Short mmCIF file of C-alpha atoms in Angstrom, two decimals:
data_model
loop_
_atom_site.label_atom_id
_atom_site.label_comp_id
_atom_site.label_asym_id
_atom_site.label_seq_id
_atom_site.Cartn_x
_atom_site.Cartn_y
_atom_site.Cartn_z
CA MET A 1 35.29 22.55 37.25
CA ARG A 2 37.86 20.20 38.80
CA GLY A 3 39.45 20.87 42.16
CA VAL A 4 43.11 20.94 43.12
CA ASN A 5 44.51 19.02 46.07
CA ARG A 6 48.25 19.84 46.32
CA VAL A 7 50.39 20.30 49.39
CA MET A 8 54.00 21.52 49.50
CA LEU A 9 55.86 21.39 52.81
CA ILE A 10 59.41 22.03 53.95
CA GLY A 11 60.12 20.82 57.44
CA ASN A 12 61.96 18.51 59.82
CA LEU A 13 61.04 14.96 60.71
CA GLY A 14 59.78 14.62 64.27
CA LYS A 15 60.87 10.98 64.46
CA ASP A 16 62.42 8.27 62.31
CA PRO A 17 60.05 6.97 59.61
CA ASP A 18 57.91 4.01 60.67
CA VAL A 19 58.04 1.63 57.71
CA GLN A 20 55.77 -1.36 57.26
CA VAL A 21 55.57 -3.84 54.41
CA LEU A 22 52.01 -4.73 53.46
CA GLU A 23 50.65 -7.71 51.58
CA GLY A 24 52.08 -7.83 48.07
CA ASN A 25 55.44 -6.48 49.30
CA ILE A 26 54.15 -2.85 49.30
CA ALA A 27 56.19 -0.57 51.55
CA VAL A 28 54.53 2.31 53.40
CA ALA A 29 56.38 4.87 55.54
CA LYS A 30 54.73 7.19 58.04
CA PHE A 31 56.32 10.03 60.00
CA SER A 32 55.55 13.37 61.59
CA LEU A 33 56.85 16.53 59.95
CA ALA A 34 57.22 19.88 61.72
CA THR A 35 56.90 23.11 59.76
CA THR A 36 57.76 26.34 61.55
CA GLU A 37 56.79 29.86 60.51
CA THR A 38 58.47 32.86 62.10
CA PHE A 39 57.04 36.37 62.05
CA LYS A 40 57.13 39.62 64.02
CA ASP A 41 54.13 40.74 66.05
CA ARG A 42 53.00 44.36 66.28
CA ALA A 43 55.52 45.03 69.04
CA GLY A 44 58.35 43.72 66.88
CA LYS A 45 58.78 40.54 68.93
CA LEU A 46 59.77 37.45 66.92
CA ILE A 47 57.08 34.75 67.11
CA SER A 48 57.47 31.13 65.93
CA GLN A 49 54.56 28.82 65.21
CA THR A 50 55.08 25.12 64.58
CA GLU A 51 52.53 22.90 62.85
CA TRP A 52 52.78 19.09 62.87
CA HIS A 53 51.79 17.07 59.82
CA THR A 54 51.51 13.32 59.33
CA VAL A 55 53.21 12.26 56.09
CA VAL A 56 52.63 8.91 54.36
CA LEU A 57 54.90 7.66 51.57
CA TRP A 58 54.24 4.54 49.48
CA ARG A 59 56.36 1.99 47.64
CA GLY A 60 59.75 3.27 46.42
CA LEU A 61 59.49 6.57 48.29
CA ALA A 62 58.83 4.62 51.50
CA GLU A 63 61.95 2.55 50.90
CA LEU A 64 64.02 5.70 50.27
CA ALA A 65 62.66 7.27 53.46
CA GLN A 66 63.62 4.18 55.44
CA LYS A 67 67.13 4.21 54.01
CA TYR A 68 67.97 7.93 54.16
CA LEU A 69 65.62 9.84 56.48
CA HIS A 70 65.87 10.12 60.25
CA LYS A 71 64.60 12.30 63.07
CA GLY A 72 65.54 15.92 62.32
CA SER A 73 66.04 15.45 58.55
CA LEU A 74 65.08 18.54 56.54
CA VAL A 75 62.88 17.58 53.58
CA TYR A 76 60.62 19.01 50.90
CA ILE A 77 57.44 16.95 50.51
CA GLU A 78 54.87 17.46 47.79
CA GLY A 79 51.64 15.52 47.69
CA ARG A 80 47.93 15.67 48.48
CA LEU A 81 45.74 15.70 51.57
CA ARG A 82 43.76 12.60 52.43
CA THR A 83 41.38 12.26 55.38
CA ARG A 84 40.63 8.81 56.80
CA SER A 85 37.99 7.81 59.30
CA TRP A 86 37.51 4.76 61.54
CA GLU A 87 35.79 3.71 64.73
CA ASP A 88 37.85 3.26 67.90
CA LYS A 89 37.36 0.45 70.43
CA GLU A 90 34.55 2.37 72.14
CA GLY A 91 32.71 2.92 68.85
CA ASN A 92 33.64 6.62 68.54
CA LYS A 93 34.27 7.91 65.01
CA LYS A 94 37.85 9.20 64.59
CA PHE A 95 39.43 11.17 61.75
CA ALA A 96 43.01 11.72 60.59
CA THR A 97 44.19 14.04 57.83
CA GLU A 98 47.50 13.04 56.27
CA VAL A 99 49.78 14.26 53.50
CA VAL A 100 50.22 11.47 50.96
CA GLY A 101 53.56 12.36 49.41
CA ASP A 102 54.48 11.75 45.80
CA ASN A 103 57.61 13.90 45.62
CA LEU A 104 60.50 13.99 48.10
CA ILE A 105 63.64 16.12 48.09
CA MET A 106 66.19 15.87 50.88
CA LEU A 107 67.38 19.34 51.88
CA ASP A 108 70.00 18.47 54.50
CA LYS A 109 73.50 19.61 53.71
CA ARG A 110 75.48 16.90 51.99
CA SER A 111 78.08 15.05 54.00
CA ASP A 112 81.54 14.22 52.61
CA GLY A 113 80.74 10.56 52.05
CA PRO A 114 78.36 8.82 49.66
CA SER A 115 76.11 7.76 52.56
CA HIS A 116 74.01 10.94 52.29
CA PRO A 117 72.81 11.41 48.71
CA HIS A 118 70.40 14.05 47.49
CA ILE A 119 67.13 12.31 46.57
CA HIS A 120 64.55 13.69 44.20
CA HIS A 121 61.92 11.18 43.25
CA GLU A 122 58.58 11.87 41.62
CA GLY A 123 55.37 9.92 41.15
CA LEU A 124 56.23 6.32 41.80
CA GLU A 125 53.95 3.64 40.34
CA GLY A 126 50.43 4.92 40.79
CA ASN A 127 50.02 6.17 44.32
CA SER A 128 46.35 6.96 43.68
CA ASP A 129 45.29 3.37 44.45
CA SER A 130 47.17 3.14 47.72
CA PRO A 131 45.77 0.69 50.29
CA THR A 132 44.08 1.95 53.43
CA LEU A 133 46.00 2.27 56.68
CA GLY A 134 44.61 1.42 60.10
CA GLU A 135 44.38 3.75 63.08
CA PRO A 136 47.16 6.33 63.41
CA SER A 137 49.87 5.68 65.94
CA GLU A 138 49.06 6.78 69.47
CA ASP A 139 52.67 7.82 70.15
CA LEU A 140 52.75 10.81 67.77
CA PRO A 141 54.10 13.96 69.42
CA PHE A 142 50.88 15.94 68.84
#
């Protein structure tokens, strides 16, 4: 039986997307995404829990993220989990689990001008063979 690796998140960007262009003119965007769940405890007190996710977008989605997304943007991201490992400078093995997005929908309210379009883009040019990234940024807020 085959497994399923799908992730669907709605949240706010923790910072502007960090976009790099790799060899072969391949764009990759990386940003943190906060998802917050709110519930009542047994005493009826409202509790909020925020989880931080690292999202990676490739090629055309990365270019769209660079053009239209910014810190605080509300987005729907659909993709899959990918865990990477590497050795740091001291030889310690490190791991990072990221959401590799292949669907993006901007959920912010539209502004009056054309500068804030609604983007819905699915499965751009074979994300399954995406190149490997290096170590995650040390300045992430988590």
